[in-house]
XYZ file of C-alpha atoms in Angstrom:
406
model
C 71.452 91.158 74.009
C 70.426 87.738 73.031
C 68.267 84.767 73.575
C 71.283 82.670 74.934
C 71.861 85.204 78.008
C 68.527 84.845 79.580
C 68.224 80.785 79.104
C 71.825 79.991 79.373
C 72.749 78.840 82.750
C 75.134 81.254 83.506
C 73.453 84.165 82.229
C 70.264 83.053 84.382
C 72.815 82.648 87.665
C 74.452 85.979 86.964
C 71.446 87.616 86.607
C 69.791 86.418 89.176
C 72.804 86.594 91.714
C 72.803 90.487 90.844
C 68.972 91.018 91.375
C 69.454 88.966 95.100
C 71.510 91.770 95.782
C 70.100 94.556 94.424
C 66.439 93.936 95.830
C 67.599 95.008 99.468
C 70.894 96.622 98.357
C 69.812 100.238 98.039
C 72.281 102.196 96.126
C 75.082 100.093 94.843
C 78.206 100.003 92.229
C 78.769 97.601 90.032
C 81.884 96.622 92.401
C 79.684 95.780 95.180
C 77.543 93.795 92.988
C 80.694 91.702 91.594
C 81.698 91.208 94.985
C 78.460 90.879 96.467
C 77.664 88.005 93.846
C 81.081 86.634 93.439
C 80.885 87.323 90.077
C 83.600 88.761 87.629
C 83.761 92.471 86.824
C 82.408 91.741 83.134
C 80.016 89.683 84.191
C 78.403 91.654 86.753
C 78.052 94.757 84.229
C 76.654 92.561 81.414
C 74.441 91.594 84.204
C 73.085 95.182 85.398
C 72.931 96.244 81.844
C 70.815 93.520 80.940
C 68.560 94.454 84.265
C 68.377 98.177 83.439
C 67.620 97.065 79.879
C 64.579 95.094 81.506
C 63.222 97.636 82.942
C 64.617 96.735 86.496
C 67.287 98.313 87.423
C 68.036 102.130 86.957
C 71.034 104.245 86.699
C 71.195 107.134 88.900
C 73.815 110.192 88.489
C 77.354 109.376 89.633
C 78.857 109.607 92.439
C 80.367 113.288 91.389
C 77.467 114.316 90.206
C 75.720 113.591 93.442
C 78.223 115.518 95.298
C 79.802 112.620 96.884
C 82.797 112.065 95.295
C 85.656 114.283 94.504
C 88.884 112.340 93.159
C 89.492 109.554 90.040
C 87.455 108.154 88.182
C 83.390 108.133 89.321
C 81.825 104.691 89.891
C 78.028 104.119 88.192
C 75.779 103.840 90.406
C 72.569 101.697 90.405
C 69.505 100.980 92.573
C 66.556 98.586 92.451
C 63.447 100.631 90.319
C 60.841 100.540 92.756
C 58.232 100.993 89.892
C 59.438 97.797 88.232
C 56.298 96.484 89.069
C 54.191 96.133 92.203
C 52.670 93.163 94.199
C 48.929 93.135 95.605
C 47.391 91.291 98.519
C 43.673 89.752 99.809
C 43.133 88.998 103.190
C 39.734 86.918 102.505
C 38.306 86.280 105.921
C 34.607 85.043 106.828
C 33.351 89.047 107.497
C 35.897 91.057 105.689
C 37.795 91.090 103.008
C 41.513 93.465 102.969
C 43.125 94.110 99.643
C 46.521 96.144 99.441
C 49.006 97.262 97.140
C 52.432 98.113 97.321
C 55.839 98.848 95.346
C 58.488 96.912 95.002
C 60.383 98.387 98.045
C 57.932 97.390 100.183
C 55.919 100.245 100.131
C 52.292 99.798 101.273
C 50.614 101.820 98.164
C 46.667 101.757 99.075
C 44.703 99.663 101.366
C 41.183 98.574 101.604
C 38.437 96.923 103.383
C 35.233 95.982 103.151
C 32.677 93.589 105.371
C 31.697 90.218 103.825
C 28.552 88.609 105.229
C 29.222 84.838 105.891
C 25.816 83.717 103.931
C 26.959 84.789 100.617
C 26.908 81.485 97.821
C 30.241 80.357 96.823
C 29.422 82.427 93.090
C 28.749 86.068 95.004
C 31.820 85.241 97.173
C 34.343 84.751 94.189
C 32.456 87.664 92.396
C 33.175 89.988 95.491
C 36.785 89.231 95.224
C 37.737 89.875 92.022
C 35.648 92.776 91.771
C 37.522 94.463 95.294
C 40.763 93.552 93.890
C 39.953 94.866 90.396
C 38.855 98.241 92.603
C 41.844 98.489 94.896
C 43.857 98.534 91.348
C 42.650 101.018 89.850
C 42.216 102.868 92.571
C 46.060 103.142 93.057
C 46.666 103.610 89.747
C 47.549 100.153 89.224
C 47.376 98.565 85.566
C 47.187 94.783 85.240
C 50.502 94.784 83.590
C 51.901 95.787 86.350
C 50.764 93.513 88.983
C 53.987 90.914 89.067
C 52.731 88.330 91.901
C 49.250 88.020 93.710
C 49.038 86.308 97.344
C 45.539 85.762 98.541
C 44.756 84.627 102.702
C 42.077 82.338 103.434
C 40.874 80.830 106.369
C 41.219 77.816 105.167
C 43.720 74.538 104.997
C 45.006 75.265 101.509
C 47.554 72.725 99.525
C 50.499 73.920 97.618
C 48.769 73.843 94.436
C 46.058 76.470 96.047
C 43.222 74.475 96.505
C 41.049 73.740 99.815
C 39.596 69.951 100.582
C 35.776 69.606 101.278
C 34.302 71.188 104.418
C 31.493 69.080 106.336
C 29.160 72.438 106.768
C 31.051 73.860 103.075
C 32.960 76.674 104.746
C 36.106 76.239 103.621
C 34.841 76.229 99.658
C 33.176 79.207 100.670
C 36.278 81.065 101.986
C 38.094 79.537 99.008
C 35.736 79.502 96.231
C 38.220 78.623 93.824
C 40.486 81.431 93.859
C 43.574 80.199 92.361
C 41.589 79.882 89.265
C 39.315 82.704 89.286
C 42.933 85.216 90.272
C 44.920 83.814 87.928
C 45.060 86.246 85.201
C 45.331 89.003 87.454
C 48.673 89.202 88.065
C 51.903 87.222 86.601
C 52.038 84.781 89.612
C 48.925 84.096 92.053
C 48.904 81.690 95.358
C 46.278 81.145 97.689
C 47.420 80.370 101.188
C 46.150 79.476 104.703
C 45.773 83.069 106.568
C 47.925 81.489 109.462
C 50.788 80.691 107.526
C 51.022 83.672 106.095
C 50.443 84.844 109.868
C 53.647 82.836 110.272
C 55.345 84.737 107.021
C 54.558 87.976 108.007
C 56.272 87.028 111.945
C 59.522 86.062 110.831
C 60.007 88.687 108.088
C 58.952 91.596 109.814
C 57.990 90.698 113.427
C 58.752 88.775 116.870
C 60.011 85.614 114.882
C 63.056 87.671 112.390
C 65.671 85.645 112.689
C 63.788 82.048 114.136
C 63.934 78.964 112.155
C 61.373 77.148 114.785
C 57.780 78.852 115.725
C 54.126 79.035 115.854
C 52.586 81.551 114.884
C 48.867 81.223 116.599
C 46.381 83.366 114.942
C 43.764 83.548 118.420
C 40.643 85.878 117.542
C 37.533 84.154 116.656
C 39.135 80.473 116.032
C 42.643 78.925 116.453
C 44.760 78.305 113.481
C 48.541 78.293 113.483
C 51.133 78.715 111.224
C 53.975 76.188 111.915
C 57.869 76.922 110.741
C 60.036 73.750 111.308
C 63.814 74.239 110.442
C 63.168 77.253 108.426
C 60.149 75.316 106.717
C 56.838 76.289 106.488
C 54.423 73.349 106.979
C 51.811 72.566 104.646
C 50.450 68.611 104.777
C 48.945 66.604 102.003
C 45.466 68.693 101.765
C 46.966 71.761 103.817
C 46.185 71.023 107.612
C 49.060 71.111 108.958
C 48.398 73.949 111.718
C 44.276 73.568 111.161
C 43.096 73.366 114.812
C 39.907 71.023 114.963
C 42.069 68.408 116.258
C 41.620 70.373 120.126
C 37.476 69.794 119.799
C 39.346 66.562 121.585
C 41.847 68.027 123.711
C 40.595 67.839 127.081
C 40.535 71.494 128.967
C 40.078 73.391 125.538
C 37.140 71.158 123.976
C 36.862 73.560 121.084
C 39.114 75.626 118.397
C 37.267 78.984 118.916
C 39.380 81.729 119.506
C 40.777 83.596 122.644
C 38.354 85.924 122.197
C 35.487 83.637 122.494
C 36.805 81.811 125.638
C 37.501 85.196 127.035
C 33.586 86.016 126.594
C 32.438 82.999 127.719
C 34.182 82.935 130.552
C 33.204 86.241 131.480
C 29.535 85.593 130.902
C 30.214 82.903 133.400
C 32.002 85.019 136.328
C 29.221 87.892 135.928
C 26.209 85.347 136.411
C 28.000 84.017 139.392
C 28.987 87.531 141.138
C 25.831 88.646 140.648
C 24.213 85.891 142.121
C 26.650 85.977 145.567
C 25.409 90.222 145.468
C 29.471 91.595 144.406
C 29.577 95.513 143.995
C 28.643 96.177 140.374
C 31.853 97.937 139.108
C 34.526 97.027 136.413
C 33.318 93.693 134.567
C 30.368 92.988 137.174
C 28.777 96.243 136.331
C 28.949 94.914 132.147
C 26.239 93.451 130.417
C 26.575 90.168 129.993
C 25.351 89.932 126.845
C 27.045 92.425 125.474
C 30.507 91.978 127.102
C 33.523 91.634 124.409
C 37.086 89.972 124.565
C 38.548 93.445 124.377
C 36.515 94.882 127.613
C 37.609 91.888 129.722
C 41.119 92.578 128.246
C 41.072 96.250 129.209
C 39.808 95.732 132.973
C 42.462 92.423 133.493
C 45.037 95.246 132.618
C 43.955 97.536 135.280
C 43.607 95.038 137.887
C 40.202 94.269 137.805
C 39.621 91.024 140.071
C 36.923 89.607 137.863
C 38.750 90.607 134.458
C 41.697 88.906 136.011
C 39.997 85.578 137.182
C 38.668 85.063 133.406
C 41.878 86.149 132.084
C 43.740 83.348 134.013
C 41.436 81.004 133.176
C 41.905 82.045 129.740
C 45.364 81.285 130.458
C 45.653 77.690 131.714
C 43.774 76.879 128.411
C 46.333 78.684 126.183
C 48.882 76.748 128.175
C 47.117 73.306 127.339
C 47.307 74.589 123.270
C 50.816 75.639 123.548
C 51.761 72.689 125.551
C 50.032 70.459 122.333
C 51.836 72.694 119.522
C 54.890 72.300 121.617
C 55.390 68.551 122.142
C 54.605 68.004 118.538
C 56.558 70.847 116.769
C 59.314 71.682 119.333
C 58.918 75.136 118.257
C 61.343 77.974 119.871
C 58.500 80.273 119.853
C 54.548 80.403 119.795
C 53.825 84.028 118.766
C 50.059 84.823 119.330
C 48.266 86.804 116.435
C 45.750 88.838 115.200
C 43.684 91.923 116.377
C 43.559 89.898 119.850
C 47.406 90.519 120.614
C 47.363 94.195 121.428
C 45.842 93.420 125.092
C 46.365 89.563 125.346
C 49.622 89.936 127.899
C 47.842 89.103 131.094
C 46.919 86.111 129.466
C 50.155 85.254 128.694
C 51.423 85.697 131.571
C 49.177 83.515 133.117
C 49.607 80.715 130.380
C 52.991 81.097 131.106
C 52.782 79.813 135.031
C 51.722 76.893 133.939
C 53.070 76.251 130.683
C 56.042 73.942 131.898
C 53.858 71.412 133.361
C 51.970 70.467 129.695
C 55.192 69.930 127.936
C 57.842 67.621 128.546
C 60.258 69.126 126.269
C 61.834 72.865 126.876
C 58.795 75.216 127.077
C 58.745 77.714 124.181
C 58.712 81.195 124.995
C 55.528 83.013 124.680
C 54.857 86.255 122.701
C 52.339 88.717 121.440
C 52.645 89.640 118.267
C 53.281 93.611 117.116
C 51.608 93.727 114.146
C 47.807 93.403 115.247
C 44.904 92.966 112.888
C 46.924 93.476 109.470
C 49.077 90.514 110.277
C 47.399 88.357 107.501
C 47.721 90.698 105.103
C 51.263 92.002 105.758
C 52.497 88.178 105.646
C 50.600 88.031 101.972
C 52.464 91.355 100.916
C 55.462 89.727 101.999
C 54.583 86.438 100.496
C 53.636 88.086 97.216
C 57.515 89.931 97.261
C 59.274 86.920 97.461
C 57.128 85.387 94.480
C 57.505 88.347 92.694
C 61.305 88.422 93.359
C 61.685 84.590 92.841
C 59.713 83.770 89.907
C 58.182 87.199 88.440
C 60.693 89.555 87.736
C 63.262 86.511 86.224
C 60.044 85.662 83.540
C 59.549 89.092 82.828
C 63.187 90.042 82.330
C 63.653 87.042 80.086
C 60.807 88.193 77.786
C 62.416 91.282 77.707
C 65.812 89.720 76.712
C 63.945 87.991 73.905
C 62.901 91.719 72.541
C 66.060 93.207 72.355
């Protein structure tokens, strides 16, 4: 094969129409390819020969030979190599840090975690990084040469070119430290993005948003961010704050951009001192610690019909209604999706969000939803992210450098 098929227009579209369709295709012939790509018979052979001389595709036995076919003339029959190349993942939040690995079918190969502490220097942060992804690597088995595309999460705004803007106390460099530079020889494409919009990725590719061109996805533990979709679009801004929550430190009735969690404990802090104080029975959340009393717990005991747990949880409420109600009259979303660890037992706040949710928007309320994919939502939207690079830009490089060898 030569030069001219690979950087030829038509040879790039062929090829590339075929791959579309093989990378969710399963098992296919070469006339479901042609007709799958509107391509002509020729073409789409030259095509998969040119993948399966890349490395790409493979050739499995024929129908006959499989047993499935008994009559004329057996068709080929091809499939997508999953070991073409894999695609790895960081989830870099402020106390942990996820990596994972997987195939490209999707398959989730290895994943691992370990706690950050939030005073490490900018230097030991980057350091850690590397040297967890360099560990999750080899730990699967997983040569550099084989790492096709690289998406990194950071709780941080993040512009398209991967970069965060200065932070007044220097968080965001810290939860950034330069990792678009420091990653990018290890793997053939890197991108550092904000851990909400990938939130937002992993939502409408595998979760309550499949199929919605207009949501927020709210990632609600420790502090608000949200990952906004806008006809099919994910949002970024100029510096990468589009979905950054500060802004409600000046909305009146949330005051802050902590999390659900955190409103959930303060509140409850709150409702304790005061039932203790007018001599309430200590059981369910009065009988708690104060001090030691966790989103979660409150969560539990609303969902069993604990009168305390459900007074903070309804509080909890009307201020998730005031957020929504802001995301909604400025993004006219069809969905807010709340995300994170948080989601598993955040319904009876939604439902009482949802009471008053009409009244803080003026357009049609969005509907409300928890999320299904609890803590790993972050780093399942940067697996997913890291696919689509690896499909878009990764594999086409690497199977024009092969076309260059032949």
């Amino acid at each position: 094969m030569n030069q001219s098929v690979f950087e030829a227009g038509t040879g790039r579209a062929s090829l590339d129409a075929v791959l579309d369709y093989a990378w969710s295709a399963g098992v296919f012939t070469a006339t479901e390819a042609m007709h799958a790509a509107s391509l002509t018979r020729s073409t789409a052979i030259e095509a998969i020969d040119t993948l399966i001389a890349a490395g790409v595709l493979h050739e499995l036995p024929n129908a006959r030979d499989a047993g499935e076919y008994r009559a004329g003339r057996p068709a080929r029959r091809f499939s997508l190599r999953p070991d073409a190349g894999t695609v790895a993942a960081l989830d870099a939040g402020d106390t942990h840090l996820t990596a994972a690995v997987a195939n490209l079918s999707g398959e989730t190969l290895l994943r691992r975690q370990i706690p950050l502490s939030p005073t490490q220097s900018v230097e030991e942060r980057r350091e850690t990084v590397i040297a967890h992804l360099r560990h999750t690597l080899a730990e699967a088995g997983v040569e550099r040469d084989d790492v096709l595309a690289l998406c990194v999460g950071v709780a941080a705004p993040v512009t398209l070119q991967g970069q965060s803007p200065p932070h007044p106390e220097g968080f965001w460099e810290r939860t950034n430290p330069g990792l678009i530079e420091a990653l990018r020889d290890e793997a053939d494409v890197v991108e550092v993005k904000n851990d909400a919009q990938l939130a937002a990725a992993a939502e409408g590719s595998e979760g309550e948003a499949i199929g919605s061109r207009d949501y927020v996805a709210l990632l609600a533990g420790e502090r608000l961010g949200a990952g906004v979709v806008v006809d099919g679009h994910l949002l970024h801004g100029a510096h990468g704050g589009v979905g950054e929550m500060f802004a409600f430190d000046f909305i009146r009735d949330v005051d802050s951009a902590f999390g659900l969690g955190p409103s959930l404990e303060r509140l409850a802090r709150e409702v304790m001192t005061r039932a203790a104080g007018e001599g309430s029975s200590a059981e369910g959340l009065a009988a708690m610690d104060p001090a030691t009393v966790r989103g979660r717990d409150v969560l539990e005991l609303a969902a069993t019909g604990d009168l305390l747990a459900r007074e903070v949880t309804d509080a909890v409420g009307h201020i998730l209604a005031r957020i929504v109600g802001v995301l909604g009259n400025m993004f006219d979303p069809e969905k807010v999706i709340v995300c994170g660890a948080i989601a598993d037992g955040i319904q009876p706040v939604l439902d009482a969000a949802q009471t008053t949710l009409a009244t803080q928007i003026h357009l049609p309320a969005p509907t409300l939803l928890r999320s299904s994919l609890g803590g790993d939502v972050v780093i399942r939207g940067a697996l997913a992210r890291a696919r689509d690079r690896a499909r878009s830009d990764a594999l086409p490089r690497r199977v024009a450098r092969a076309g260059r060898g032949l």
